[in-house]
PDB file of N, CA and C in Angstrom:
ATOM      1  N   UNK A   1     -26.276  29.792-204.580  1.00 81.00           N
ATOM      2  CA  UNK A   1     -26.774  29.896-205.932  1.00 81.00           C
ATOM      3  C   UNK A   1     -25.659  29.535-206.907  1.00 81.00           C
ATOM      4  N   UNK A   2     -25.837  28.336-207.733  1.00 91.00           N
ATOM      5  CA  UNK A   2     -24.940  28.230-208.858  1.00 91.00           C
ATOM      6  C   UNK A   2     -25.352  28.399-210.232  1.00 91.00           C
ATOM      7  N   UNK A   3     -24.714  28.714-210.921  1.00 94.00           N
ATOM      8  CA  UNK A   3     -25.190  29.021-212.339  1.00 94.00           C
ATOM      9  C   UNK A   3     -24.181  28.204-213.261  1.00 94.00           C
ATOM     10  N   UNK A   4     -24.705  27.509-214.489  1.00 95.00           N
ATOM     11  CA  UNK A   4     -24.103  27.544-215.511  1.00 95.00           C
ATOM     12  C   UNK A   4     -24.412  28.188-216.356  1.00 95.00           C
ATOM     13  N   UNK A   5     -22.568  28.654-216.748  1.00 96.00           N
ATOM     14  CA  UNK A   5     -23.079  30.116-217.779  1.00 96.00           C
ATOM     15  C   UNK A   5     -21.856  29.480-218.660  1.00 96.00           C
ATOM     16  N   UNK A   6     -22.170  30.385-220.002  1.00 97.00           N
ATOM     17  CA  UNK A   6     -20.934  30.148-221.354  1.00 97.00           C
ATOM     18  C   UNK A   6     -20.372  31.505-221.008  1.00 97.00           C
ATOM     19  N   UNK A   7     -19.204  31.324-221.637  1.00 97.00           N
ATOM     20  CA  UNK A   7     -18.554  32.754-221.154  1.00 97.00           C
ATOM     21  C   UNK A   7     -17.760  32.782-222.770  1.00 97.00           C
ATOM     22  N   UNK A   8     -18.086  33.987-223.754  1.00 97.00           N
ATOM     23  CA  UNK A   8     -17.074  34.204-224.739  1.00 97.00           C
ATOM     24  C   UNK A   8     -16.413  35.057-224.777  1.00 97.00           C
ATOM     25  N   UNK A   9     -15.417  35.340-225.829  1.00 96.00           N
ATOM     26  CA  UNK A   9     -14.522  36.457-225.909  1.00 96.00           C
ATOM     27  C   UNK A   9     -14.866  37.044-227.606  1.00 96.00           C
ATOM     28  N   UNK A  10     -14.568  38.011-226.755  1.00 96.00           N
ATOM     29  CA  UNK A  10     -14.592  39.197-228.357  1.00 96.00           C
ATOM     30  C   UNK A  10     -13.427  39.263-228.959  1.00 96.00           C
ATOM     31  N   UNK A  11     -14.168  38.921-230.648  1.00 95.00           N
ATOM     32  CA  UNK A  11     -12.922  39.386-231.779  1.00 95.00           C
ATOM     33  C   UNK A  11     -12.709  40.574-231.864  1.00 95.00           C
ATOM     34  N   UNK A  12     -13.012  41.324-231.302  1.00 92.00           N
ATOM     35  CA  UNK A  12     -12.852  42.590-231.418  1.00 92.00           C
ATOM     36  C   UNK A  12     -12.055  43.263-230.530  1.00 92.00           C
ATOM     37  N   UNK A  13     -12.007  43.327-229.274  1.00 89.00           N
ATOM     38  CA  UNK A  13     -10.869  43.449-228.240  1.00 89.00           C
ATOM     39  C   UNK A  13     -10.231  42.205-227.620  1.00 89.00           C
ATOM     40  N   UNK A  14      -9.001  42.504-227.342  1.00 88.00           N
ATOM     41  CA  UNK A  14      -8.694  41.779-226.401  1.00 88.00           C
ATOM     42  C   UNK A  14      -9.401  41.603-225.554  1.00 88.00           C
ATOM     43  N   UNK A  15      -9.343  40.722-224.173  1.00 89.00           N
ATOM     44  CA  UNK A  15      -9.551  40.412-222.943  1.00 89.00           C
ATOM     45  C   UNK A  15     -11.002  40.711-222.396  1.00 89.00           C
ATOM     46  N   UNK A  16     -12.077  40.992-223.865  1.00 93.00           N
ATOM     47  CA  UNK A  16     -13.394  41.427-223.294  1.00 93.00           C
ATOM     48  C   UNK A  16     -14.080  39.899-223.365  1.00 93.00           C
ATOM     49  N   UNK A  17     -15.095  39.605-222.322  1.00 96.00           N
ATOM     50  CA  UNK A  17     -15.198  38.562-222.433  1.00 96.00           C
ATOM     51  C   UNK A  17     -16.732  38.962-221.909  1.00 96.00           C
ATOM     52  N   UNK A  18     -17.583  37.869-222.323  1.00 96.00           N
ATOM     53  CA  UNK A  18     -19.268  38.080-222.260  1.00 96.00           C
ATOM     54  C   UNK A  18     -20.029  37.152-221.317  1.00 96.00           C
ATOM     55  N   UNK A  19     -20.318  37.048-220.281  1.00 97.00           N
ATOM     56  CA  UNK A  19     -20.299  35.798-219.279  1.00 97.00           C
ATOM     57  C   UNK A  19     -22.091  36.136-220.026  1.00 97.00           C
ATOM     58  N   UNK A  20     -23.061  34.625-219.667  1.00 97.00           N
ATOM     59  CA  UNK A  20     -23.929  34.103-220.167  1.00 97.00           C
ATOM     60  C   UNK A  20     -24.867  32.974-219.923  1.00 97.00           C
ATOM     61  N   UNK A  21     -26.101  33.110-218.920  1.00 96.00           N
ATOM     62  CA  UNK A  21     -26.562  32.145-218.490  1.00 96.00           C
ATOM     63  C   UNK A  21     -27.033  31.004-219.566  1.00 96.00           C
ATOM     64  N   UNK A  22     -25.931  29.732-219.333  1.00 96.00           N
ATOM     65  CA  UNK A  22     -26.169  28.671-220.675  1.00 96.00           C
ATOM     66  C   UNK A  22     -27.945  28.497-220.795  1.00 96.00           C
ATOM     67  N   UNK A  23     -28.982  28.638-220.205  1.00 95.00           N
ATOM     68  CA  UNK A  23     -30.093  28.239-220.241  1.00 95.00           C
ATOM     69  C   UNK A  23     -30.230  29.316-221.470  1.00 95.00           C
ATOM     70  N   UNK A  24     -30.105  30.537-221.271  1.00 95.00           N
ATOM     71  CA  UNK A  24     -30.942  31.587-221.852  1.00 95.00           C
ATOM     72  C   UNK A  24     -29.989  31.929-223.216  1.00 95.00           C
ATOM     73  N   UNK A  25     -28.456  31.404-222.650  1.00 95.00           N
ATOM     74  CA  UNK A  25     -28.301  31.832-224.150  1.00 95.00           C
ATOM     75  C   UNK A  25     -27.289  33.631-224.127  1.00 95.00           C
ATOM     76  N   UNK A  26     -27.373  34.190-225.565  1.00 96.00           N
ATOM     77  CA  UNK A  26     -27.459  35.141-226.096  1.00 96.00           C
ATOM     78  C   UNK A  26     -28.620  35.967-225.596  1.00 96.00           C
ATOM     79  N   UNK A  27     -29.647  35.561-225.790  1.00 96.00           N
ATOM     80  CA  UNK A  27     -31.486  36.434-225.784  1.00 96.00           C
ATOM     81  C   UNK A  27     -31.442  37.311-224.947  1.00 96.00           C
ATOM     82  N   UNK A  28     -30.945  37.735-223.907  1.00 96.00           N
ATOM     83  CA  UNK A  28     -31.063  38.878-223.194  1.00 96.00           C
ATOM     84  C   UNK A  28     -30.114  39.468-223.358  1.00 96.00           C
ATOM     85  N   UNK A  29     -28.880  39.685-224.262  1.00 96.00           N
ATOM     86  CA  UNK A  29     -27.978  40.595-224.439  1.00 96.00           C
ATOM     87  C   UNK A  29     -28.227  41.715-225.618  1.00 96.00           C
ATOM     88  N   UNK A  30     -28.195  43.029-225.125  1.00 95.00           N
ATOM     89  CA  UNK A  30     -28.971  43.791-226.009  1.00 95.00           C
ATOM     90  C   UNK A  30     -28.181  44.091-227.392  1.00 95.00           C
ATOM     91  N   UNK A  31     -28.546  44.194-228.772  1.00 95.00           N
ATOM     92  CA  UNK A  31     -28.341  44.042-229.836  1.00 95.00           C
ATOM     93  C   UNK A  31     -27.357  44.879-230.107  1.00 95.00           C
ATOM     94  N   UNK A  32     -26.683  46.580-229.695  1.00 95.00           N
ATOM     95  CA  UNK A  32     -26.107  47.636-229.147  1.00 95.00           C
ATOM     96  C   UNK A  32     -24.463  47.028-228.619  1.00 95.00           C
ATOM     97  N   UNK A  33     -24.481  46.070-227.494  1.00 94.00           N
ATOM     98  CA  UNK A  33     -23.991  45.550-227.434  1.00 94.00           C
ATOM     99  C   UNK A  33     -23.155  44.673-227.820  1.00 94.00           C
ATOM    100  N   UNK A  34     -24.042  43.559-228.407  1.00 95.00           N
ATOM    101  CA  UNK A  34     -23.820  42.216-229.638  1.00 95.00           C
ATOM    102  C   UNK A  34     -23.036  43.048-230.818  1.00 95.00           C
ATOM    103  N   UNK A  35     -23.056  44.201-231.200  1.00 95.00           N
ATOM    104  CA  UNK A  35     -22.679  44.905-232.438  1.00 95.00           C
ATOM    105  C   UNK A  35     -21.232  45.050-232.104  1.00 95.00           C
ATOM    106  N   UNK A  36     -21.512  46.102-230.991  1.00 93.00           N
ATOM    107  CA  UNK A  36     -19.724  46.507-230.127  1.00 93.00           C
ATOM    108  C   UNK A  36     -18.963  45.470-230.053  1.00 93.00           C
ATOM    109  N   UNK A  37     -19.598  44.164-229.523  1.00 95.00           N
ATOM    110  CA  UNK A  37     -18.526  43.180-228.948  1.00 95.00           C
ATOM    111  C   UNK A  37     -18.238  42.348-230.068  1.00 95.00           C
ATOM    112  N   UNK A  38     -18.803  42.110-231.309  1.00 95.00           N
ATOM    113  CA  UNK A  38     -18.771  41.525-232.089  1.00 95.00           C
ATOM    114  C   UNK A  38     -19.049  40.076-232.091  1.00 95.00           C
ATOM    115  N   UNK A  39     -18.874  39.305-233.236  1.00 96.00           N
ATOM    116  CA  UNK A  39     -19.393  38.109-232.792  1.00 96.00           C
ATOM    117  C   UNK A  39     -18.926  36.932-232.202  1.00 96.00           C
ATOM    118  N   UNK A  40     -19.746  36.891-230.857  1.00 96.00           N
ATOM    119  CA  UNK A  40     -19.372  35.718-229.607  1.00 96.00           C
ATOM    120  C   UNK A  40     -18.538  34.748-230.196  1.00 96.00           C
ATOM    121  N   UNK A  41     -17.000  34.408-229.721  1.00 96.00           N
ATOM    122  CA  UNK A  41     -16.808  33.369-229.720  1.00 96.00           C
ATOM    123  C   UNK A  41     -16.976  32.425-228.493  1.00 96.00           C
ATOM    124  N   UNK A  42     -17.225  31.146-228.894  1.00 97.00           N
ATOM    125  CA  UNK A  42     -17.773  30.712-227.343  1.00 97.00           C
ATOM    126  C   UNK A  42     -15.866  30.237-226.699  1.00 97.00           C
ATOM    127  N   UNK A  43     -15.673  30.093-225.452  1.00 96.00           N
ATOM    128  CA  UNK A  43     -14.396  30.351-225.101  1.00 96.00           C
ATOM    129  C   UNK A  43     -14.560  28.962-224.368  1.00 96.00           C
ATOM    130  N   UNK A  44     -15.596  28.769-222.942  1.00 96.00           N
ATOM    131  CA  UNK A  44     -15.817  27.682-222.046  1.00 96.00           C
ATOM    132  C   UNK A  44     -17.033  27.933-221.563  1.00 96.00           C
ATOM    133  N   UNK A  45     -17.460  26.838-221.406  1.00 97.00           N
ATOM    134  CA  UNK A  45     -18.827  26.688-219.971  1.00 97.00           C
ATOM    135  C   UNK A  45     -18.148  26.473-218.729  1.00 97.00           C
ATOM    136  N   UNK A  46     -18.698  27.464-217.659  1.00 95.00           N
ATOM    137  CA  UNK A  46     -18.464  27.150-216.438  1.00 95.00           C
ATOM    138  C   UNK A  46     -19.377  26.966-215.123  1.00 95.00           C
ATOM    139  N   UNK A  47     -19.175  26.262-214.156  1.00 95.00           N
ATOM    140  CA  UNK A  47     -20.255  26.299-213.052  1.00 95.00           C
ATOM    141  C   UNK A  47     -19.657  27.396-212.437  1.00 95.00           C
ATOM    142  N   UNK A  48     -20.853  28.260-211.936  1.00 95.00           N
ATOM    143  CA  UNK A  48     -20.248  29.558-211.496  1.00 95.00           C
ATOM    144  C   UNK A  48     -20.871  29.730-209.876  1.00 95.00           C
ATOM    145  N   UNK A  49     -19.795  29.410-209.041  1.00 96.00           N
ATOM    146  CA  UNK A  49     -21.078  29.564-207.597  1.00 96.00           C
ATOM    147  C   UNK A  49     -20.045  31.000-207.180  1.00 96.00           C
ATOM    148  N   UNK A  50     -20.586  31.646-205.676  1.00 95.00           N
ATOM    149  CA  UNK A  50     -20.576  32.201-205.255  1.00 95.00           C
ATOM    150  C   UNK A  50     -19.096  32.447-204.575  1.00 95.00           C
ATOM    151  N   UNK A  51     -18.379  31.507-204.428  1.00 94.00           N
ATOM    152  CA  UNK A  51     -17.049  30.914-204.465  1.00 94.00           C
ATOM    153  C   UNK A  51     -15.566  30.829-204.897  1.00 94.00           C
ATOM    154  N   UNK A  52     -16.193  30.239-206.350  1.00 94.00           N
ATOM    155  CA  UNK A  52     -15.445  30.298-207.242  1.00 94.00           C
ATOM    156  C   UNK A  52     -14.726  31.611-207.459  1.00 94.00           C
ATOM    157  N   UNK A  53     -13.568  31.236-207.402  1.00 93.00           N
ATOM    158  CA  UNK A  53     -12.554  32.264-207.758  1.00 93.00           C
ATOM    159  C   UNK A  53     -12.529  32.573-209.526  1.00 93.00           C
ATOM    160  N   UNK A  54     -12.230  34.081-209.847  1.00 92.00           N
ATOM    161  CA  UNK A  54     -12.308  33.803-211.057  1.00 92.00           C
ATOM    162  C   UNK A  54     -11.201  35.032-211.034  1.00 92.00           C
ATOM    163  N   UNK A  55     -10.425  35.094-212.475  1.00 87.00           N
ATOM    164  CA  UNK A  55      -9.111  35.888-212.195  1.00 87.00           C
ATOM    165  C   UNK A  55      -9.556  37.623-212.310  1.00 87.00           C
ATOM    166  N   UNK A  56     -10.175  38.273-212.857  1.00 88.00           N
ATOM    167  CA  UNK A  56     -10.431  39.247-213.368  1.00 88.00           C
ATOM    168  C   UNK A  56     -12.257  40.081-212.626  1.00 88.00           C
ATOM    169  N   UNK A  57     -12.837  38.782-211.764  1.00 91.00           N
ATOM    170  CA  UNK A  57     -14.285  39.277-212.053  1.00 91.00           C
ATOM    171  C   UNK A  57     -14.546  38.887-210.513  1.00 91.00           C
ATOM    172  N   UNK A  58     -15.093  39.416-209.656  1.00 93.00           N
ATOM    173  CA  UNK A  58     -16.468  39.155-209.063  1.00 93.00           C
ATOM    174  C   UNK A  58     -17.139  38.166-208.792  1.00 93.00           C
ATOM    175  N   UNK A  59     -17.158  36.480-208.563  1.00 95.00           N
ATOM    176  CA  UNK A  59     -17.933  35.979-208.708  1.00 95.00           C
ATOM    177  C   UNK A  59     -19.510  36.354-208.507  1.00 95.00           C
ATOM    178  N   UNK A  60     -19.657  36.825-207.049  1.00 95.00           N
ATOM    179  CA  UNK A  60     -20.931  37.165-206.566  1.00 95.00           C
ATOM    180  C   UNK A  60     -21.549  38.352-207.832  1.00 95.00           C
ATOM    181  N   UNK A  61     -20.845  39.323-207.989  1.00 95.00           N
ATOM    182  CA  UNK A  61     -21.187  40.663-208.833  1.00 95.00           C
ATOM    183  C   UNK A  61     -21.768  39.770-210.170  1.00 95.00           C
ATOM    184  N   UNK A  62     -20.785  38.466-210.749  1.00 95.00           N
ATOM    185  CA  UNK A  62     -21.202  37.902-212.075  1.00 95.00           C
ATOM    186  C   UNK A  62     -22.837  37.453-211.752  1.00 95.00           C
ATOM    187  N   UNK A  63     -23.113  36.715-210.809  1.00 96.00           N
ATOM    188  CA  UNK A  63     -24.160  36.323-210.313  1.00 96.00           C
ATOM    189  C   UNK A  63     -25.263  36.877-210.566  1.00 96.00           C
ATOM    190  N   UNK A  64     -25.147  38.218-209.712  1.00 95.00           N
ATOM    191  CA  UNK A  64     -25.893  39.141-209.927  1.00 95.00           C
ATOM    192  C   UNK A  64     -26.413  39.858-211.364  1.00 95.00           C
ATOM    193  N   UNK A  65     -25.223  39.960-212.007  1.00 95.00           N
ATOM    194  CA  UNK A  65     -25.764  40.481-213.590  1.00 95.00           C
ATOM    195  C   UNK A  65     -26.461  39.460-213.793  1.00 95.00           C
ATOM    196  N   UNK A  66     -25.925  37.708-213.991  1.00 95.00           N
ATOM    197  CA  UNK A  66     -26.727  37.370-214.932  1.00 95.00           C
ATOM    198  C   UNK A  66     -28.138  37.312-214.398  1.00 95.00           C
ATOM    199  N   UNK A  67     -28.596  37.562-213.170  1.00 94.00           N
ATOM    200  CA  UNK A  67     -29.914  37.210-212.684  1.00 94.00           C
ATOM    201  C   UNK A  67     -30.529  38.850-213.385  1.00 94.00           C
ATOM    202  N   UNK A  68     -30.182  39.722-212.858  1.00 95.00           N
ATOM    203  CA  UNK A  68     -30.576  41.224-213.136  1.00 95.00           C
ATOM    204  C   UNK A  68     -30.932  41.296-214.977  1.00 95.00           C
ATOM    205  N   UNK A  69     -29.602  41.155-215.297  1.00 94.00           N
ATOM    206  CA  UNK A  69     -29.810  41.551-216.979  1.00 94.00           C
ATOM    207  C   UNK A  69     -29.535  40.360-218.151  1.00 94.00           C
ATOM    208  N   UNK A  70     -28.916  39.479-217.264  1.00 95.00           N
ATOM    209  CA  UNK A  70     -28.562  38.223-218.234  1.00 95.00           C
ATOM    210  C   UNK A  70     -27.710  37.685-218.980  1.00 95.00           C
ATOM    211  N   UNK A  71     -26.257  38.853-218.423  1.00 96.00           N
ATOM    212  CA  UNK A  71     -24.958  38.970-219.375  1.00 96.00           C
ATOM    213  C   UNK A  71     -24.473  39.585-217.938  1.00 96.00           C
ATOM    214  N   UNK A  72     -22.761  39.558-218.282  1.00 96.00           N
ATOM    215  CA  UNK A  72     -22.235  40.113-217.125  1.00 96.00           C
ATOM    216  C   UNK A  72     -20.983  40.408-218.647  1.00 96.00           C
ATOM    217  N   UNK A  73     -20.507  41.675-218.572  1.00 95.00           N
ATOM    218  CA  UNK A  73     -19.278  41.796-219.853  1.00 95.00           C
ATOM    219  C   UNK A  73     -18.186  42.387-219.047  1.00 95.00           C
ATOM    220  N   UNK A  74     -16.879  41.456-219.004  1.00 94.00           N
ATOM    221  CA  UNK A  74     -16.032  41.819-218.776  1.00 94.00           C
ATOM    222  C   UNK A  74     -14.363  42.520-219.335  1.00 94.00           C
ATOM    223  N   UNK A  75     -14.631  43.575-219.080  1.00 90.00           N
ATOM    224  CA  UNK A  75     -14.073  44.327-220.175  1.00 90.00           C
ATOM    225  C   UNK A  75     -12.686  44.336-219.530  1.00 90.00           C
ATOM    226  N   UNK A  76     -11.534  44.653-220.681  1.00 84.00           N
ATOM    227  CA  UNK A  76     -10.562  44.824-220.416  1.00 84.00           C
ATOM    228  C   UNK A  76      -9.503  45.452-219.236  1.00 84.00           C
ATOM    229  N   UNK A  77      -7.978  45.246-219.334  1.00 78.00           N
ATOM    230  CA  UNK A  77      -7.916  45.916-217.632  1.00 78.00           C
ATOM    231  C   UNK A  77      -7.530  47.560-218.494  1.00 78.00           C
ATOM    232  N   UNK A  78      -7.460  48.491-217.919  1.00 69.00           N
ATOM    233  CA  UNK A  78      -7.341  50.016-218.255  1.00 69.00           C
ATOM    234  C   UNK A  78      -5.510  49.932-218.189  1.00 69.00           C
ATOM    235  N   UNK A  79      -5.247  50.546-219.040  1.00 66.00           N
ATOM    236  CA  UNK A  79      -3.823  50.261-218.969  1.00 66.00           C
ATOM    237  C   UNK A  79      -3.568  51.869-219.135  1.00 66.00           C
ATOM    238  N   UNK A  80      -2.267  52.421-218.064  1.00 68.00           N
ATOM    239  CA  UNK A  80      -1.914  54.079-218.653  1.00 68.00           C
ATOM    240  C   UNK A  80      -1.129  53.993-219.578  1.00 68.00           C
ATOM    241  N   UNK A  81      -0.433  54.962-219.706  1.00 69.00           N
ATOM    242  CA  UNK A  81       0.826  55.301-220.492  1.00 69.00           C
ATOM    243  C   UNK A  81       1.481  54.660-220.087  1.00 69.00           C
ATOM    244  N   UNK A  82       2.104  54.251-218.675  1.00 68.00           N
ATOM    245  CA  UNK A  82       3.818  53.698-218.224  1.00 68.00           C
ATOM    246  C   UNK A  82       3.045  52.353-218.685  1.00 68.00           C
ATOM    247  N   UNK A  83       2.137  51.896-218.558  1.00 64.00           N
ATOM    248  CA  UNK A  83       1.886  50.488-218.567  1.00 64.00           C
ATOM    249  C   UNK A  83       2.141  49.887-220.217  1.00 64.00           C
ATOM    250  N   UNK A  84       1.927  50.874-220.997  1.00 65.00           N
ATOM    251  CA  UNK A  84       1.544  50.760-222.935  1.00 65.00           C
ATOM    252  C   UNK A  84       3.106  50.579-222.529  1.00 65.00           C
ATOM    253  N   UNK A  85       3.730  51.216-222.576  1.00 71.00           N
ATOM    254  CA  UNK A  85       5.404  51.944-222.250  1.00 71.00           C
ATOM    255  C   UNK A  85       6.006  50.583-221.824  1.00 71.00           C
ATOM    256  N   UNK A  86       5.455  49.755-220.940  1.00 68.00           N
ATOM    257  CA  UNK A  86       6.216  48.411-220.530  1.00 68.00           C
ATOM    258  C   UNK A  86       5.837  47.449-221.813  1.00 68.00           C
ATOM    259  N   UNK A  87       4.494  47.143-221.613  1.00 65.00           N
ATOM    260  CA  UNK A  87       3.928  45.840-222.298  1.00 65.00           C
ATOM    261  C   UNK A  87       4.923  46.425-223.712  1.00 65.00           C
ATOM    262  N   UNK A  88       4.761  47.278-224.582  1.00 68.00           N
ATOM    263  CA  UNK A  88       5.891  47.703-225.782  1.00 68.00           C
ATOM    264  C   UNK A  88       7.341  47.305-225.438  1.00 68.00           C
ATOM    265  N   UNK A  89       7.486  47.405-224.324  1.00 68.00           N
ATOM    266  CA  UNK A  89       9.318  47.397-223.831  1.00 68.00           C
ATOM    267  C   UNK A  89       9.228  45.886-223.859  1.00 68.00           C
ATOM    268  N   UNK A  90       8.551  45.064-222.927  1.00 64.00           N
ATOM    269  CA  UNK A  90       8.369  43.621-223.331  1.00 64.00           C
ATOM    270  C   UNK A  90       8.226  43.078-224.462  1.00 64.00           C
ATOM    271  N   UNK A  91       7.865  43.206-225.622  1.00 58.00           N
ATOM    272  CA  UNK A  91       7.336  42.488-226.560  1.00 58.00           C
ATOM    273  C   UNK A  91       8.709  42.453-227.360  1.00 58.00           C
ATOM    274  N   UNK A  92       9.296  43.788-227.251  1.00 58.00           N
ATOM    275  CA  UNK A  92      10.887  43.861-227.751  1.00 58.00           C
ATOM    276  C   UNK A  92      11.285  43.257-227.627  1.00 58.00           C
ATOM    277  N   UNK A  93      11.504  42.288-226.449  1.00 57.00           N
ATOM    278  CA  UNK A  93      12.275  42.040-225.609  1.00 57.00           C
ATOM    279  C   UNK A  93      12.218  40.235-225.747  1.00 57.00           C
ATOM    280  N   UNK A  94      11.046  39.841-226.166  1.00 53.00           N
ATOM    281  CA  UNK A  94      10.570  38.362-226.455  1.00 53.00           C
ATOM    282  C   UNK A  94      10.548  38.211-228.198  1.00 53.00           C
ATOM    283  N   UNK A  95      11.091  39.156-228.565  1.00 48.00           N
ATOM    284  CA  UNK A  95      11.914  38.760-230.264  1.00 48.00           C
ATOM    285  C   UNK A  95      13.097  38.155-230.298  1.00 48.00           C
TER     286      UNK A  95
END
């Protein structure tokens, strides 16, 4: 099964990104949603098979959302304290 889907990212967080069967669009992503994530920027179209490596996601799992609900949203990675604690120690560090 391959899909072409658009995949955007949110102005609103970092690294959240909205995968999207190009046929259908937006139309099945619920409005609740669309609010939280703010508004889609489109990022790339991709062919998405079963395969395809993707850095952060699931191919097969993406698959599945978009057939199930029609969006697959990939949300940010969870970062703890030591991790805030580095990425801060880095950024110092690239001034």
């Amino acid at each position: 099964m391959k899909t072409l889907c658009d995949i955007y990212r949110s102005p609103r967080r970092e690294e959240m990104y909205l995968y999207v069967d190009k046929r259908e669009g937006l139309a099945r992503v619920p409005e609740k949603l669309l609010a939280m994530f703010g508004k889609p920027r489109h990022l790339t179209t991709l062919l998405l098979s079963p395969e395809k490596k993707l850095a952060r996601a699931d191919a097969v799992r993406v698959l599945e959302e978009l057939d199930a609900r029609g969006y697959y949203l990939q949300l940010p990675p969870v970062q703890d304290d030591e991790m805030r604690a580095i990425a801060a120690q880095n950024s110092k560090l690239q001034r």
